[in-house]
mmCIF file of C-alpha atoms and ligand atoms in Angstrom:
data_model
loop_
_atom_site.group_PDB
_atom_site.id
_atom_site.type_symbol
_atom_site.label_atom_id
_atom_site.label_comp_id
_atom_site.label_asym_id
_atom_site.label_seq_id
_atom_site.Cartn_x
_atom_site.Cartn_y
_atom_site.Cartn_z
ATOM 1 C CA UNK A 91 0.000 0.000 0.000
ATOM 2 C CA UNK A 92 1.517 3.417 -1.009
ATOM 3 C CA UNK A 93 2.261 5.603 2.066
ATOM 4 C CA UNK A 94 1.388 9.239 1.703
ATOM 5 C CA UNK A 95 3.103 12.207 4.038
ATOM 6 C CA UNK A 96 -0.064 14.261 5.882
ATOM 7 C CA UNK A 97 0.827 17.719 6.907
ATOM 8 C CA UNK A 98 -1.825 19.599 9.458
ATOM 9 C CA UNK A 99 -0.954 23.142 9.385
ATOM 10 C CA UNK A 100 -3.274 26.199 11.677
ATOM 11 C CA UNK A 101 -3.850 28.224 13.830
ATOM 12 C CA UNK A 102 -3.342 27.093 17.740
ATOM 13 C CA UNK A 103 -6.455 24.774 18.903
ATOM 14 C CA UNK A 104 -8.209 24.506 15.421
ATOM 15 C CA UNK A 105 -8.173 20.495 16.416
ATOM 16 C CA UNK A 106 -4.949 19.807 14.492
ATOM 17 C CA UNK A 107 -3.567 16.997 16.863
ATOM 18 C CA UNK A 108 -7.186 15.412 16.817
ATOM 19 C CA UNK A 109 -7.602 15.123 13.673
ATOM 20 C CA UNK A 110 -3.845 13.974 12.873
ATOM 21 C CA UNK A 111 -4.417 11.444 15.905
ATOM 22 C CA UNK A 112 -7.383 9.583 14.507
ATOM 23 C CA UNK A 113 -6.026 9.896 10.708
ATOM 24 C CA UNK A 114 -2.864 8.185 12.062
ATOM 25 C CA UNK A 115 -4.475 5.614 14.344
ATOM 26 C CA UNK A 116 -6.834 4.892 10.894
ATOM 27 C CA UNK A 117 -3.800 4.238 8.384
ATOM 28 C CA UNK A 118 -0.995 2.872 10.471
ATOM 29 C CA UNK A 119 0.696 5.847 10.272
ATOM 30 C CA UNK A 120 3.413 7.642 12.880
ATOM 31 C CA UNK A 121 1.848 10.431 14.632
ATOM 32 C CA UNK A 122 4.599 13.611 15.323
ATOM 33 C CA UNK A 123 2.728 16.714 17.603
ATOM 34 C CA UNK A 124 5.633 19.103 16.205
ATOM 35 C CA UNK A 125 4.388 21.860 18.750
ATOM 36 C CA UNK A 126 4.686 19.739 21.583
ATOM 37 C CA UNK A 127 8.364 20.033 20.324
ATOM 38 C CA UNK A 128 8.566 23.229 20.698
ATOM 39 C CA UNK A 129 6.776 23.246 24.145
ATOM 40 C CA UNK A 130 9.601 20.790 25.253
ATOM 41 C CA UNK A 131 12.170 23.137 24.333
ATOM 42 C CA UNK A 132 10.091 25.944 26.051
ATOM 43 C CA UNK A 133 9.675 23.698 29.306
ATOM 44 C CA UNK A 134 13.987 23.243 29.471
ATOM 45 C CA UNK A 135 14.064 26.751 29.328
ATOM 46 C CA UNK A 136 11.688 27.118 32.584
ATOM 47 C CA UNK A 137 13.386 24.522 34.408
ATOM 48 C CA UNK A 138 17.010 25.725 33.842
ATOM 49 C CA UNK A 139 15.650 29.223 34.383
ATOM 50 C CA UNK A 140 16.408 30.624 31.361
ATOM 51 C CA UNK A 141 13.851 32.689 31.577
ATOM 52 C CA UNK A 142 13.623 35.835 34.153
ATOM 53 C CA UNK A 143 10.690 38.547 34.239
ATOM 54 C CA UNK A 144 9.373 36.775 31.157
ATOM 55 C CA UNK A 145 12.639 37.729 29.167
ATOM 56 C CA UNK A 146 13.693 34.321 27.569
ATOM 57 C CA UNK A 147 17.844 33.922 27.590
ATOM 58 C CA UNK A 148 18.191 33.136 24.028
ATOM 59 C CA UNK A 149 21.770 33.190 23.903
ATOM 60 C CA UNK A 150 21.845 30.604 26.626
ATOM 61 C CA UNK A 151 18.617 28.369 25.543
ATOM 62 C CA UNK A 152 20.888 28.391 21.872
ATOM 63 C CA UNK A 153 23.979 27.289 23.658
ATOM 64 C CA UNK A 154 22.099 24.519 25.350
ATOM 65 C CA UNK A 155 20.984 22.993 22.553
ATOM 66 C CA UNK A 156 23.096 20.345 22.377
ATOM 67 C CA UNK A 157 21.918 19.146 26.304
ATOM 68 C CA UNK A 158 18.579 18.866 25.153
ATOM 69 C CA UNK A 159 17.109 15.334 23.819
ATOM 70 C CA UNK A 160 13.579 15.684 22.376
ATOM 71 C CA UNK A 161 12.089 11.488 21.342
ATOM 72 C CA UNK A 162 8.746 10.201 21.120
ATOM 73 C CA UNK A 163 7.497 7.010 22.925
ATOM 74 C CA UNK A 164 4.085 5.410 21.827
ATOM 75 C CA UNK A 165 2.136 4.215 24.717
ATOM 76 C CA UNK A 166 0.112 1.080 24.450
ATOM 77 C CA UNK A 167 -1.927 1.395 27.516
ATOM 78 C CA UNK A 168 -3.082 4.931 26.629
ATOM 79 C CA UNK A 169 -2.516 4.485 22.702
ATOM 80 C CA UNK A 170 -0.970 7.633 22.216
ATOM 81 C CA UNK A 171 3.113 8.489 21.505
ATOM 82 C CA UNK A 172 3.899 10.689 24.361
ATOM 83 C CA UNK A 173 7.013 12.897 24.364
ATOM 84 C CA UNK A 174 10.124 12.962 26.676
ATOM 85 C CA UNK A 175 12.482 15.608 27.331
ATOM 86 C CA UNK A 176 16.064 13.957 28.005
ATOM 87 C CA UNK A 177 14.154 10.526 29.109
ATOM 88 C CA UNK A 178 11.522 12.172 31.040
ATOM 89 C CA UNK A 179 8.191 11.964 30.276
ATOM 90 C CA UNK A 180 6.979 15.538 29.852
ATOM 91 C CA UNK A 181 3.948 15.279 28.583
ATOM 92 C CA UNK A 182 1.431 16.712 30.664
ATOM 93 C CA UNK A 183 3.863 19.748 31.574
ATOM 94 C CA UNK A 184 4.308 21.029 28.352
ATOM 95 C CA UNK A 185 0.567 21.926 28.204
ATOM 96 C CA UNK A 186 0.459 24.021 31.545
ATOM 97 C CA UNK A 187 0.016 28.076 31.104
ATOM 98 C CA UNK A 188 3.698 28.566 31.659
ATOM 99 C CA UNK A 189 4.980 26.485 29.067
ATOM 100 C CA UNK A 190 2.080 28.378 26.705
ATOM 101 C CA UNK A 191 2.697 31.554 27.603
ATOM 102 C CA UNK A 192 6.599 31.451 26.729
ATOM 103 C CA UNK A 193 6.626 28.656 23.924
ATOM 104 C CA UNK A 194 5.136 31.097 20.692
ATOM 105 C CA UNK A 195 8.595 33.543 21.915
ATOM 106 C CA UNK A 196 10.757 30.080 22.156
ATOM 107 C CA UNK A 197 9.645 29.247 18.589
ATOM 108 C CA UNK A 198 11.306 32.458 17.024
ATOM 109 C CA UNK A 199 14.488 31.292 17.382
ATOM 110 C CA UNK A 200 15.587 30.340 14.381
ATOM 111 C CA UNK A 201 18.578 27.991 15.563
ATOM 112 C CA UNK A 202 16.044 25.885 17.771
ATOM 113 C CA UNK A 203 13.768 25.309 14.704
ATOM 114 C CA UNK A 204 16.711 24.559 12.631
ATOM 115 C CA UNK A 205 17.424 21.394 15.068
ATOM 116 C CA UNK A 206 13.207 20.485 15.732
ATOM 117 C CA UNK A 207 12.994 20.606 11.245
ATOM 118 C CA UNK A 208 15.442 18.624 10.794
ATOM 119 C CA UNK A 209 14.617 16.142 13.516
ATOM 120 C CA UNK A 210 10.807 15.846 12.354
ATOM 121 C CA UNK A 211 12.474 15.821 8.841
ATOM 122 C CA UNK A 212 14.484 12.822 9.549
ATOM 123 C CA UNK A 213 11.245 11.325 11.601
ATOM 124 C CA UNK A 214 9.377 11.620 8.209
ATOM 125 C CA UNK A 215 12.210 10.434 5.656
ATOM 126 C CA UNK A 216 9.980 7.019 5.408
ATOM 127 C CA UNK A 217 6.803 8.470 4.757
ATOM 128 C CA UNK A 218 3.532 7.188 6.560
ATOM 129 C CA UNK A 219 3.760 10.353 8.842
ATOM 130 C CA UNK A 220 0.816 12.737 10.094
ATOM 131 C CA UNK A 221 2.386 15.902 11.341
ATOM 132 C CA UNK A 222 0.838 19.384 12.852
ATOM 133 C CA UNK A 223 2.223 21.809 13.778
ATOM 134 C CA UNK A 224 2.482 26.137 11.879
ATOM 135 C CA UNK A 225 5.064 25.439 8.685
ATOM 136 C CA UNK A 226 4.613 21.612 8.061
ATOM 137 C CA UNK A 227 3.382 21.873 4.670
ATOM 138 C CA UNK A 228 5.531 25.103 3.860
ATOM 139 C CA UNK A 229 8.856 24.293 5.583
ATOM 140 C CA UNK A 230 9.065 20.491 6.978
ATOM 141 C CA UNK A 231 7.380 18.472 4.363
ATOM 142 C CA UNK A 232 6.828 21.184 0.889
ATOM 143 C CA UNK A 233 5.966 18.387 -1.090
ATOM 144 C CA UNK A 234 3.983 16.311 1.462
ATOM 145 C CA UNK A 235 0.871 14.650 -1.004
ATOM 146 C CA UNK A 236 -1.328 16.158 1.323
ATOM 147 C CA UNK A 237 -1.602 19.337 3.129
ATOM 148 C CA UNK A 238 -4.396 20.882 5.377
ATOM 149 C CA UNK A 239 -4.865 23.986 6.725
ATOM 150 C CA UNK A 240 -7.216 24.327 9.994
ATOM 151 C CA UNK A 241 -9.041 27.169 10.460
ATOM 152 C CA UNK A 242 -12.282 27.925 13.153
ATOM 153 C CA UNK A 243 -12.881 31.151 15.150
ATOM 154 C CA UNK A 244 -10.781 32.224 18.194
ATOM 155 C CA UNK A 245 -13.729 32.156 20.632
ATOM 156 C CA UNK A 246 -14.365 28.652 19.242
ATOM 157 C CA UNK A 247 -10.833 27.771 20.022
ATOM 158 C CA UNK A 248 -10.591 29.739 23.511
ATOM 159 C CA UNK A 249 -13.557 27.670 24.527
ATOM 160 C CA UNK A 250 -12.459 23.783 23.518
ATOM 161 C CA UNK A 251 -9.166 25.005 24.729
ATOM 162 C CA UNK A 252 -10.618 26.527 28.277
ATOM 163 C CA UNK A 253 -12.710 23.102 28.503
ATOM 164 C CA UNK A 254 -9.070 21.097 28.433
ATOM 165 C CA UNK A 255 -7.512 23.047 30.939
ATOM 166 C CA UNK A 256 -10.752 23.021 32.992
ATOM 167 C CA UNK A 257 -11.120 18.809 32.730
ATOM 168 C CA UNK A 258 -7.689 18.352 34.077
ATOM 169 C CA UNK A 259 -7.501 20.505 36.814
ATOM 170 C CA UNK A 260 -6.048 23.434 35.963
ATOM 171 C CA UNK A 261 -7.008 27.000 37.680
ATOM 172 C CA UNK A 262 -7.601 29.383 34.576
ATOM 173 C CA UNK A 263 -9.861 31.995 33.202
ATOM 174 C CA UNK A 264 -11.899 31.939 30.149
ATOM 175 C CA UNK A 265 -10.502 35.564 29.648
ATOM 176 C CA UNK A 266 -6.829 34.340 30.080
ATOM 177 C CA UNK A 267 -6.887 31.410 27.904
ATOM 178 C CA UNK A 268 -8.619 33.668 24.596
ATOM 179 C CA UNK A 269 -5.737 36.337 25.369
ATOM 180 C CA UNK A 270 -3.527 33.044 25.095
ATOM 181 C CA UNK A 271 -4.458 31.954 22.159
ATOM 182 C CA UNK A 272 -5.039 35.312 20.175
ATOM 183 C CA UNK A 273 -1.384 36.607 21.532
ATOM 184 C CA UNK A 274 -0.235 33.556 20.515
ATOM 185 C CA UNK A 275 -1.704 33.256 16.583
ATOM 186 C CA UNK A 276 -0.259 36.857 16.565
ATOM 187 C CA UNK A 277 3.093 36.186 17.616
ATOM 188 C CA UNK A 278 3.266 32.805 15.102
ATOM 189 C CA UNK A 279 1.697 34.390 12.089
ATOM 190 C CA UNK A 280 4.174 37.532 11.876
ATOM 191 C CA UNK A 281 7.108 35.935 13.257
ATOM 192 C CA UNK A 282 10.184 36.375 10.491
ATOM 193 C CA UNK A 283 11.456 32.243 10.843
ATOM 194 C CA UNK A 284 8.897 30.330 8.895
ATOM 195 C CA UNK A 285 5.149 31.762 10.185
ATOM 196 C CA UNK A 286 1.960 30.046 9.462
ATOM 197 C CA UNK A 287 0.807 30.918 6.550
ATOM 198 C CA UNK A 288 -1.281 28.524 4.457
ATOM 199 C CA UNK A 289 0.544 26.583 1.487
ATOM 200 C CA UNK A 290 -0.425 27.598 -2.146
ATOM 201 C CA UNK A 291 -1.411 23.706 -2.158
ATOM 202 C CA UNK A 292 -2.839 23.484 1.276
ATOM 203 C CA UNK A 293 -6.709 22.757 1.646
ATOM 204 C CA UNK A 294 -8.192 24.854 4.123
ATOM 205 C CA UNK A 295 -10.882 22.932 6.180
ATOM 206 C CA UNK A 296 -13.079 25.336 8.530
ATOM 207 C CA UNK A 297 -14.322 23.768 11.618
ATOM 208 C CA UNK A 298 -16.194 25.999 13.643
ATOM 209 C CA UNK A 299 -19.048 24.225 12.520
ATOM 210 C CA UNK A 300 -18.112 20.611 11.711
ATOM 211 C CA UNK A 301 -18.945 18.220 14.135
ATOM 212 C CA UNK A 302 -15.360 15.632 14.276
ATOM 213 C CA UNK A 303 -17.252 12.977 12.491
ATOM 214 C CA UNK A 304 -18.181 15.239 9.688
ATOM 215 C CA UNK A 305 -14.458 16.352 9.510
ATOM 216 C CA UNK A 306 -12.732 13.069 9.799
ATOM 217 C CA UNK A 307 -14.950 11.622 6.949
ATOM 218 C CA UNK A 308 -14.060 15.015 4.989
ATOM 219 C CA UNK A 309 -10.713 14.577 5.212
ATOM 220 C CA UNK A 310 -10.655 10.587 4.952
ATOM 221 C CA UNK A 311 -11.920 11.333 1.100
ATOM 222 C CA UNK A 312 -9.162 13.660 0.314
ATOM 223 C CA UNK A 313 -6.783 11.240 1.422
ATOM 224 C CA UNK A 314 -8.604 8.193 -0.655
ATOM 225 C CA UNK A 315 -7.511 10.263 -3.488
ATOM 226 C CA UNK A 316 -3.885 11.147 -2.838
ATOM 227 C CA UNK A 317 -3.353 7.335 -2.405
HETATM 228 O O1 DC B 641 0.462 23.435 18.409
HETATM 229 P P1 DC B 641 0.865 24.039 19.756
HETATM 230 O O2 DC B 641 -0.062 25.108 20.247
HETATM 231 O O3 DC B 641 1.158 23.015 20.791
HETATM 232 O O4 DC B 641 2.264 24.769 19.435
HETATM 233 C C1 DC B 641 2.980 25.428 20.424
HETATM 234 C C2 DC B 641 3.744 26.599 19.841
HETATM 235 O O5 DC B 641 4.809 26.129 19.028
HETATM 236 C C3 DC B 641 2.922 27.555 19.000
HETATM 237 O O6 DC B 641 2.809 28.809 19.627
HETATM 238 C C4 DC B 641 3.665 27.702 17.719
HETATM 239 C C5 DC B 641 4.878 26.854 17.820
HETATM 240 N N1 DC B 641 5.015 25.910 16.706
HETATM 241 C C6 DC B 641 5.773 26.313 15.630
HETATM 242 O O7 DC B 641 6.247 27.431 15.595
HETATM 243 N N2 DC B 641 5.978 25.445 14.608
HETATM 244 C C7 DC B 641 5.442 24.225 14.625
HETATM 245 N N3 DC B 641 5.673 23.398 13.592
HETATM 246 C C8 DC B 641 4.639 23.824 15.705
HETATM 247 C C9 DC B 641 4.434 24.699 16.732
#
């Protein structure tokens, strides 16, 4: 069976890693969360203090590179691939405020998305991928067979997002988590490194009003006929 590379481009909480989740579990194919990448990095950062009154050490976080080991491990139990930061298991961690709050600033750098490209690069040399993330289809993968580009409105977003952070405990306000997100497309649609912009070939797929069934089945077709 021909394998195909999928790349899920959009704005922050459009349902990218949902979607590439239940595409990958559907054809057998790797799963790579490329933000949570980036969060990783972000997380080092906070836990080597690199970061003081908000101010992120670049210099430093750059010259620490090389100390910091970003893999994937699929879990059977749960069966999802979780991510690990130098063998730890950081998965839950890299989706607390902090970690969002610094991560769209961490992503400017352009040496630390040298090193994350050209890891996920090397992750997708085989094909048989599903990756999100903002430059997938425009950077990582330019001539993936398929590209998306997720779209639905930011109060939409706010509110699945807000419902997340709510069902796992977290202390946060509506308010804060809309700022979040809308500070955050901001920052990662006018940053000069690679910013999310949709692909000339990219399909945009608006979700504010598609339930996940309707989606999936949507984008199921479009893959029937890249393959
Ligand atoms: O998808 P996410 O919200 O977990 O991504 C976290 C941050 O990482 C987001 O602000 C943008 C950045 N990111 C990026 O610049 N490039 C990617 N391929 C993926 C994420």
């Amino acid at each position: 069976m021909k394998k195909i590379t999928i790349a899920i481009d959009g704005f922050s909480s459009t349902g990218k890693s949902t979607l590439a989740k239940q595409l990958a579990q559907k054809l057998q194919y790797i799963y790579v969360d490329s933000g949570a990448m980036y969060r990783a990095v972000a997380l080092y950062a906070l836990q080597n203090n690199l970061i003081e009154n908000n101010e992120l050490n670049t210099v430093a976080l750059i010259n620490n590179l090389p100390n910091i080991n970003i893999s994937f491990q699929y879990n059977e139990r749960l069966k999802v691939s979780e991510i690990y930061l130098n063998g730890v298991n950081v998965n839950t961690e890299i989706r607390s405020m902090e970690v969002s709050n610094i991560v769209s600033r961490v992503a400017t750098v352009p040496e630390i998305r040298q090193q994350l490209v050209a890891l996920q690069q090397q992750m997708g040399a085989q094909k048989g991928i599903v990756m999100d993330g903002r430059d997938i289809g425009t950077v990582v993968f330019p001539d993936a067979e398929l590209k998306l580009f997720m779209t639905s409105s930011a109060n939409t977003r706010a509110q699945r997002r807000y419902d997340e952070l709510i069902e796992s405990g977290a202390l946060v306000t509506f308010e804060a988590v809309l700022e979040n997100i809308t500070s955050r497309d901001h920052l990662d649609s006018t940053r000069e490194d690679s910013p999310l912009f949709k692909a000339t070939d990219a399909i945009e797929i608006d979700n504010s009003n598609l339930s996940l069934d309707q989606q999936f089945d949507k984008v199921l077709a479009l893959v029937a006929s890249k393959l």
